[in-house]
């Protein structure tokens, strides 16, 4: 059983398109995250949700809109895709509230987005 | 200055060697730290947590020096399977990842 799953694994699309990435965790965790890992392998937090509520929203363009229909799911919709959006997007989850600094984060396998 | 800084490497070591990585952090209020491991084209996975004075798990030892604001990871008796990127992480309200240190262990 996959603990944190993401779909799709690969996404190749044209500039200007709108796309969504889905994430699900079956660990019963309260907190979920989206990270972006760019070509320099730097992993940066974008958003985090605790029990469907947005907790962290980093300086991400508003073309990126997360949605959490329930605490087991956190989807990421991206409008008007740009070349610079090409990266690997990782979903993650952790047990407690995001303010808890001791929780391990469990990552999904990543979605490799290529914008042409 | 980056919030979490690591030497990107790569570190090239023979099997059986001992290798150490250092990481510095800028937020003196950070309470917890972690080492994650990331294999090529895979997701990061927790290697070990670092609390208070440090932590040991088999061949891996992590140390925290609050006065100097750095943490370290020591790997003894390196195995080929230890080849990966090691990410230093500062926990808290916002998790901050370092850019990673690449390790290659050769036969």
PDB file of C-alpha atoms in Angstrom:
ATOM      1  CA  UNK A   1       0.000   0.000   0.000  1.00  0.00           C
ATOM      2  CA  UNK A   2       1.394   3.371  -0.993  1.00  0.00           C
ATOM      3  CA  UNK A   3       1.352   5.792   1.926  1.00  0.00           C
ATOM      4  CA  UNK A   4       1.459   9.030  -0.081  1.00  0.00           C
ATOM      5  CA  UNK A   5       0.532   8.813  -3.740  1.00  0.00           C
ATOM      6  CA  UNK A   6       0.533  11.412  -6.485  1.00  0.00           C
ATOM      7  CA  UNK A   7      -0.855  11.482  -9.999  1.00  0.00           C
ATOM      8  CA  UNK A   8       0.313  11.866 -12.608  1.00  0.00           C
ATOM      9  CA  UNK A   9       3.946  10.843 -12.246  1.00  0.00           C
ATOM     10  CA  UNK A  10       4.938  12.714 -15.412  1.00  0.00           C
ATOM     11  CA  UNK A  11       3.248  15.698 -16.986  1.00  0.00           C
ATOM     12  CA  UNK A  12       4.374  17.314 -20.225  1.00  0.00           C
ATOM     13  CA  UNK A  13       2.373  20.282 -21.421  1.00  0.00           C
ATOM     14  CA  UNK A  14       2.505  23.488 -23.412  1.00  0.00           C
ATOM     15  CA  UNK A  15       2.971  26.976 -22.012  1.00  0.00           C
ATOM     16  CA  UNK A  16      -0.313  28.635 -21.171  1.00  0.00           C
ATOM     17  CA  UNK A  17      -2.168  25.423 -20.345  1.00  0.00           C
ATOM     18  CA  UNK A  18      -3.898  24.664 -17.041  1.00  0.00           C
ATOM     19  CA  UNK A  19      -3.072  21.416 -15.241  1.00  0.00           C
ATOM     20  CA  UNK A  20      -3.757  19.676 -11.943  1.00  0.00           C
ATOM     21  CA  UNK A  21      -1.743  17.297  -9.784  1.00  0.00           C
ATOM     22  CA  UNK A  22      -3.485  15.096  -7.239  1.00  0.00           C
ATOM     23  CA  UNK A  23      -2.195  13.798  -3.929  1.00  0.00           C
ATOM     24  CA  UNK A  24      -3.649  11.312  -1.475  1.00  0.00           C
ATOM     25  CA  UNK A  25      -2.325   9.945   1.807  1.00  0.00           C
ATOM     26  CA  UNK A  26      -3.663   6.892   3.629  1.00  0.00           C
ATOM     27  CA  UNK A  27      -1.670   7.445   6.824  1.00  0.00           C
ATOM     28  CA  UNK A  28      -4.416   9.282   8.677  1.00  0.00           C
ATOM     29  CA  UNK A  29      -2.182  12.359   8.928  1.00  0.00           C
ATOM     30  CA  UNK A  30      -3.589  15.813   9.689  1.00  0.00           C
ATOM     31  CA  UNK A  31      -1.115  17.903   7.689  1.00  0.00           C
ATOM     32  CA  UNK A  32      -0.252  17.862   4.004  1.00  0.00           C
ATOM     33  CA  UNK A  33       2.254  19.859   1.968  1.00  0.00           C
ATOM     34  CA  UNK A  34       3.285  20.761  -1.538  1.00  0.00           C
ATOM     35  CA  UNK A  35       6.966  21.237  -2.328  1.00  0.00           C
ATOM     36  CA  UNK A  36       8.735  22.264  -5.517  1.00  0.00           C
ATOM     37  CA  UNK A  37      12.164  20.873  -6.380  1.00  0.00           C
ATOM     38  CA  UNK A  38      13.812  22.778  -9.187  1.00  0.00           C
ATOM     39  CA  UNK A  39      16.637  21.819 -11.532  1.00  0.00           C
ATOM     40  CA  UNK A  40      19.204  22.715  -8.869  1.00  0.00           C
ATOM     41  CA  UNK A  41      17.537  20.131  -6.593  1.00  0.00           C
ATOM     42  CA  UNK A  42      16.497  22.773  -4.077  1.00  0.00           C
ATOM     43  CA  UNK A  43      13.353  21.618  -2.266  1.00  0.00           C
ATOM     44  CA  UNK A  44      11.084  24.518  -1.291  1.00  0.00           C
ATOM     45  CA  UNK A  45       7.795  24.464   0.534  1.00  0.00           C
ATOM     46  CA  UNK A  46       4.862  25.996  -1.350  1.00  0.00           C
ATOM     47  CA  UNK A  47       1.801  25.273   0.762  1.00  0.00           C
ATOM     48  CA  UNK A  48       0.716  23.324   3.781  1.00  0.00           C
ATOM     49  CA  UNK A  49      -2.751  22.380   4.972  1.00  0.00           C
ATOM     50  CA  UNK A  50      -3.818  21.157   8.365  1.00  0.00           C
ATOM     51  CA  UNK A  51      -7.120  19.318   8.386  1.00  0.00           C
ATOM     52  CA  UNK A  52      -8.252  21.039   5.163  1.00  0.00           C
ATOM     53  CA  UNK A  53      -7.231  24.489   6.369  1.00  0.00           C
ATOM     54  CA  UNK A  54      -4.454  26.472   4.655  1.00  0.00           C
ATOM     55  CA  UNK A  55      -1.625  27.065   7.137  1.00  0.00           C
ATOM     56  CA  UNK A  56       1.368  28.072   5.040  1.00  0.00           C
ATOM     57  CA  UNK A  57       1.265  29.893   1.735  1.00  0.00           C
ATOM     58  CA  UNK A  58       4.748  30.818   0.606  1.00  0.00           C
ATOM     59  CA  UNK A  59       5.384  33.499  -1.988  1.00  0.00           C
ATOM     60  CA  UNK A  60       4.000  31.423  -4.790  1.00  0.00           C
ATOM     61  CA  UNK A  61       2.312  33.033  -7.832  1.00  0.00           C
ATOM     62  CA  UNK A  62      -1.452  32.988  -7.538  1.00  0.00           C
ATOM     63  CA  UNK A  63      -1.537  30.845 -10.663  1.00  0.00           C
ATOM     64  CA  UNK A  64      -0.964  28.019  -8.174  1.00  0.00           C
ATOM     65  CA  UNK A  65      -4.079  27.102  -6.220  1.00  0.00           C
ATOM     66  CA  UNK A  66      -4.160  24.226  -3.750  1.00  0.00           C
ATOM     67  CA  UNK A  67      -7.394  22.540  -2.776  1.00  0.00           C
ATOM     68  CA  UNK A  68      -8.025  20.119   0.056  1.00  0.00           C
ATOM     69  CA  UNK A  69     -11.443  18.442  -0.254  1.00  0.00           C
ATOM     70  CA  UNK A  70     -10.707  16.373   2.871  1.00  0.00           C
ATOM     71  CA  UNK A  71      -7.696  15.818   5.088  1.00  0.00           C
ATOM     72  CA  UNK A  72      -6.523  12.823   3.038  1.00  0.00           C
ATOM     73  CA  UNK A  73      -6.308  14.775  -0.218  1.00  0.00           C
ATOM     74  CA  UNK A  74      -4.422  17.856  -1.338  1.00  0.00           C
ATOM     75  CA  UNK A  75      -4.541  18.794  -4.999  1.00  0.00           C
ATOM     76  CA  UNK A  76      -2.585  21.460  -6.823  1.00  0.00           C
ATOM     77  CA  UNK A  77      -4.014  23.335  -9.786  1.00  0.00           C
ATOM     78  CA  UNK A  78      -1.754  25.462 -11.933  1.00  0.00           C
ATOM     79  CA  UNK A  79      -3.124  28.028 -14.378  1.00  0.00           C
ATOM     80  CA  UNK A  80      -1.337  29.513 -17.381  1.00  0.00           C
ATOM     81  CA  UNK A  81       1.742  27.348 -17.076  1.00  0.00           C
ATOM     82  CA  UNK A  82       5.120  28.992 -17.680  1.00  0.00           C
ATOM     83  CA  UNK A  83       8.514  27.555 -18.634  1.00  0.00           C
ATOM     84  CA  UNK A  84       9.802  28.298 -15.128  1.00  0.00           C
ATOM     85  CA  UNK A  85       7.169  26.015 -13.628  1.00  0.00           C
ATOM     86  CA  UNK A  86       9.085  22.991 -14.918  1.00  0.00           C
ATOM     87  CA  UNK A  87      10.201  21.090 -11.818  1.00  0.00           C
ATOM     88  CA  UNK A  88       9.388  18.091  -9.688  1.00  0.00           C
ATOM     89  CA  UNK A  89       6.454  18.682  -7.362  1.00  0.00           C
ATOM     90  CA  UNK A  90       6.347  16.614  -4.195  1.00  0.00           C
ATOM     91  CA  UNK A  91       3.381  16.123  -1.933  1.00  0.00           C
ATOM     92  CA  UNK A  92       4.069  15.196   1.701  1.00  0.00           C
ATOM     93  CA  UNK A  93       2.154  14.563   4.891  1.00  0.00           C
ATOM     94  CA  UNK A  94       2.852  14.526   8.609  1.00  0.00           C
ATOM     95  CA  UNK A  95       0.969  13.388  11.664  1.00  0.00           C
ATOM     96  CA  UNK A  96       0.282  16.479  13.699  1.00  0.00           C
ATOM     97  CA  UNK A  97      -0.267  20.184  13.189  1.00  0.00           C
ATOM     98  CA  UNK A  98       2.329  21.927  11.092  1.00  0.00           C
ATOM     99  CA  UNK A  99       3.468  23.878  14.141  1.00  0.00           C
ATOM    100  CA  UNK A 100       4.744  20.645  15.616  1.00  0.00           C
ATOM    101  CA  UNK A 101       8.399  20.671  14.762  1.00  0.00           C
ATOM    102  CA  UNK A 102       9.131  17.068  15.514  1.00  0.00           C
ATOM    103  CA  UNK A 103       6.927  15.237  13.030  1.00  0.00           C
ATOM    104  CA  UNK A 104       8.439  13.212  10.237  1.00  0.00           C
ATOM    105  CA  UNK A 105       7.216  14.149   6.792  1.00  0.00           C
ATOM    106  CA  UNK A 106       6.400  11.360   4.354  1.00  0.00           C
ATOM    107  CA  UNK A 107       6.786  12.245   0.718  1.00  0.00           C
ATOM    108  CA  UNK A 108       4.969  11.080  -2.357  1.00  0.00           C
ATOM    109  CA  UNK A 109       6.961   9.878  -5.397  1.00  0.00           C
ATOM    110  CA  UNK A 110       6.806  13.267  -7.084  1.00  0.00           C
ATOM    111  CA  UNK A 111       5.288  14.634 -10.291  1.00  0.00           C
ATOM    112  CA  UNK A 112       7.810  15.648 -12.934  1.00  0.00           C
ATOM    113  CA  UNK A 113       6.303  18.616 -14.764  1.00  0.00           C
ATOM    114  CA  UNK A 114       7.802  19.768 -18.044  1.00  0.00           C
ATOM    115  CA  UNK A 115       6.455  22.896 -19.665  1.00  0.00           C
ATOM    116  CA  UNK A 116       7.359  23.296 -23.356  1.00  0.00           C
TER     117      UNK A 116
ATOM    118  CA  UNK B   1      22.599  33.907   3.734  1.00  0.00           C
ATOM    119  CA  UNK B   2      20.555  30.755   3.112  1.00  0.00           C
ATOM    120  CA  UNK B   3      18.511  29.531   6.064  1.00  0.00           C
ATOM    121  CA  UNK B   4      20.046  26.057   5.840  1.00  0.00           C
ATOM    122  CA  UNK B   5      23.399  25.651   4.118  1.00  0.00           C
ATOM    123  CA  UNK B   6      25.232  22.525   3.094  1.00  0.00           C
ATOM    124  CA  UNK B   7      28.354  21.728   1.112  1.00  0.00           C
ATOM    125  CA  UNK B   8      26.923  20.354  -2.154  1.00  0.00           C
ATOM    126  CA  UNK B   9      29.866  17.976  -2.630  1.00  0.00           C
ATOM    127  CA  UNK B  10      30.104  15.572  -4.285  1.00  0.00           C
ATOM    128  CA  UNK B  11      31.926  13.465  -1.760  1.00  0.00           C
ATOM    129  CA  UNK B  12      33.591  10.477  -3.439  1.00  0.00           C
ATOM    130  CA  UNK B  13      34.662   7.836  -0.922  1.00  0.00           C
ATOM    131  CA  UNK B  14      35.668   4.163  -1.068  1.00  0.00           C
ATOM    132  CA  UNK B  15      33.583   1.465   0.561  1.00  0.00           C
ATOM    133  CA  UNK B  16      34.344   1.175   4.244  1.00  0.00           C
ATOM    134  CA  UNK B  17      35.327   4.818   4.636  1.00  0.00           C
ATOM    135  CA  UNK B  18      33.981   7.195   7.255  1.00  0.00           C
ATOM    136  CA  UNK B  19      32.481  10.396   5.878  1.00  0.00           C
ATOM    137  CA  UNK B  20      31.067  13.445   7.628  1.00  0.00           C
ATOM    138  CA  UNK B  21      28.745  16.172   6.389  1.00  0.00           C
ATOM    139  CA  UNK B  22      28.103  19.502   8.051  1.00  0.00           C
ATOM    140  CA  UNK B  23      25.151  21.806   7.807  1.00  0.00           C
ATOM    141  CA  UNK B  24      24.627  25.306   9.221  1.00  0.00           C
ATOM    142  CA  UNK B  25      21.351  27.002  10.017  1.00  0.00           C
ATOM    143  CA  UNK B  26      20.602  30.685  10.501  1.00  0.00           C
ATOM    144  CA  UNK B  27      17.490  30.637  12.707  1.00  0.00           C
ATOM    145  CA  UNK B  28      18.662  30.303  16.281  1.00  0.00           C
ATOM    146  CA  UNK B  29      15.059  29.638  17.350  1.00  0.00           C
ATOM    147  CA  UNK B  30      14.878  26.394  15.343  1.00  0.00           C
ATOM    148  CA  UNK B  31      13.970  23.567  17.662  1.00  0.00           C
ATOM    149  CA  UNK B  32      14.448  20.407  15.672  1.00  0.00           C
ATOM    150  CA  UNK B  33      16.536  19.099  12.846  1.00  0.00           C
ATOM    151  CA  UNK B  34      16.519  16.122  10.565  1.00  0.00           C
ATOM    152  CA  UNK B  35      18.606  14.369   7.970  1.00  0.00           C
ATOM    153  CA  UNK B  36      16.715  13.103   4.948  1.00  0.00           C
ATOM    154  CA  UNK B  37      18.099  10.933   2.195  1.00  0.00           C
ATOM    155  CA  UNK B  38      17.121  11.363  -1.452  1.00  0.00           C
ATOM    156  CA  UNK B  39      18.055   8.845  -4.114  1.00  0.00           C
ATOM    157  CA  UNK B  40      18.277   9.907  -7.735  1.00  0.00           C
ATOM    158  CA  UNK B  41      14.821  10.674  -9.157  1.00  0.00           C
ATOM    159  CA  UNK B  42      13.129   9.562  -5.944  1.00  0.00           C
ATOM    160  CA  UNK B  43      11.398  11.277  -3.055  1.00  0.00           C
ATOM    161  CA  UNK B  44      13.204  12.342   0.130  1.00  0.00           C
ATOM    162  CA  UNK B  45      12.974   9.885   3.031  1.00  0.00           C
ATOM    163  CA  UNK B  46      13.765  10.475   6.673  1.00  0.00           C
ATOM    164  CA  UNK B  47      17.166   9.111   7.656  1.00  0.00           C
ATOM    165  CA  UNK B  48      17.193  10.303  11.226  1.00  0.00           C
ATOM    166  CA  UNK B  49      16.026  13.046  13.533  1.00  0.00           C
ATOM    167  CA  UNK B  50      18.438  15.181  15.526  1.00  0.00           C
ATOM    168  CA  UNK B  51      17.231  16.383  18.905  1.00  0.00           C
ATOM    169  CA  UNK B  52      19.115  18.123  21.725  1.00  0.00           C
ATOM    170  CA  UNK B  53      22.602  16.655  21.849  1.00  0.00           C
ATOM    171  CA  UNK B  54      22.404  14.249  18.949  1.00  0.00           C
ATOM    172  CA  UNK B  55      21.285  10.829  17.821  1.00  0.00           C
ATOM    173  CA  UNK B  56      22.854   7.533  16.706  1.00  0.00           C
ATOM    174  CA  UNK B  57      21.363   4.836  14.526  1.00  0.00           C
ATOM    175  CA  UNK B  58      23.672   2.004  13.544  1.00  0.00           C
ATOM    176  CA  UNK B  59      26.400   3.369  11.281  1.00  0.00           C
ATOM    177  CA  UNK B  60      24.875   6.857  11.314  1.00  0.00           C
ATOM    178  CA  UNK B  61      25.471   9.510  13.962  1.00  0.00           C
ATOM    179  CA  UNK B  62      23.980  12.996  13.931  1.00  0.00           C
ATOM    180  CA  UNK B  63      25.213  15.769  16.206  1.00  0.00           C
ATOM    181  CA  UNK B  64      23.761  19.166  16.998  1.00  0.00           C
ATOM    182  CA  UNK B  65      25.859  22.133  18.082  1.00  0.00           C
ATOM    183  CA  UNK B  66      23.460  24.923  19.061  1.00  0.00           C
ATOM    184  CA  UNK B  67      26.181  27.382  20.009  1.00  0.00           C
ATOM    185  CA  UNK B  68      27.661  27.270  16.519  1.00  0.00           C
ATOM    186  CA  UNK B  69      24.337  26.550  14.827  1.00  0.00           C
ATOM    187  CA  UNK B  70      25.407  23.509  12.907  1.00  0.00           C
ATOM    188  CA  UNK B  71      24.495  19.871  12.701  1.00  0.00           C
ATOM    189  CA  UNK B  72      26.557  17.044  11.341  1.00  0.00           C
ATOM    190  CA  UNK B  73      26.038  13.575   9.959  1.00  0.00           C
ATOM    191  CA  UNK B  74      28.717  10.904  10.297  1.00  0.00           C
ATOM    192  CA  UNK B  75      28.524   7.721   8.272  1.00  0.00           C
ATOM    193  CA  UNK B  76      30.846   4.921   9.310  1.00  0.00           C
ATOM    194  CA  UNK B  77      31.797   1.894   7.206  1.00  0.00           C
ATOM    195  CA  UNK B  78      30.241   3.354   4.045  1.00  0.00           C
ATOM    196  CA  UNK B  79      28.327   0.991   1.771  1.00  0.00           C
ATOM    197  CA  UNK B  80      27.678   1.295  -1.943  1.00  0.00           C
ATOM    198  CA  UNK B  81      24.005   1.672  -1.063  1.00  0.00           C
ATOM    199  CA  UNK B  82      24.759   4.831   0.928  1.00  0.00           C
ATOM    200  CA  UNK B  83      25.270   6.689  -2.371  1.00  0.00           C
ATOM    201  CA  UNK B  84      22.568   9.373  -2.386  1.00  0.00           C
ATOM    202  CA  UNK B  85      21.951  13.031  -1.631  1.00  0.00           C
ATOM    203  CA  UNK B  86      21.680  13.879   2.057  1.00  0.00           C
ATOM    204  CA  UNK B  87      19.368  16.751   2.928  1.00  0.00           C
ATOM    205  CA  UNK B  88      19.754  18.735   6.118  1.00  0.00           C
ATOM    206  CA  UNK B  89      16.383  19.965   7.395  1.00  0.00           C
ATOM    207  CA  UNK B  90      15.338  22.544   9.948  1.00  0.00           C
ATOM    208  CA  UNK B  91      11.944  21.732  11.461  1.00  0.00           C
ATOM    209  CA  UNK B  92       9.397  24.096  12.879  1.00  0.00           C
ATOM    210  CA  UNK B  93       6.394  26.013  11.673  1.00  0.00           C
ATOM    211  CA  UNK B  94       7.996  26.087   8.239  1.00  0.00           C
ATOM    212  CA  UNK B  95      10.269  23.235   7.264  1.00  0.00           C
ATOM    213  CA  UNK B  96      13.446  24.380   5.561  1.00  0.00           C
ATOM    214  CA  UNK B  97      15.482  21.985   3.452  1.00  0.00           C
ATOM    215  CA  UNK B  98      19.120  22.444   2.580  1.00  0.00           C
ATOM    216  CA  UNK B  99      20.145  21.951  -1.026  1.00  0.00           C
ATOM    217  CA  UNK B 100      21.727  18.586  -0.198  1.00  0.00           C
ATOM    218  CA  UNK B 101      25.157  16.962  -0.169  1.00  0.00           C
ATOM    219  CA  UNK B 102      25.843  14.313  -2.790  1.00  0.00           C
ATOM    220  CA  UNK B 103      27.691  11.186  -1.717  1.00  0.00           C
ATOM    221  CA  UNK B 104      29.184   8.583  -4.039  1.00  0.00           C
ATOM    222  CA  UNK B 105      30.543   5.429  -2.455  1.00  0.00           C
ATOM    223  CA  UNK B 106      32.751   3.404  -4.793  1.00  0.00           C
ATOM    224  CA  UNK B 107      33.895  -0.204  -4.681  1.00  0.00           C
TER     225      UNK B 107
END
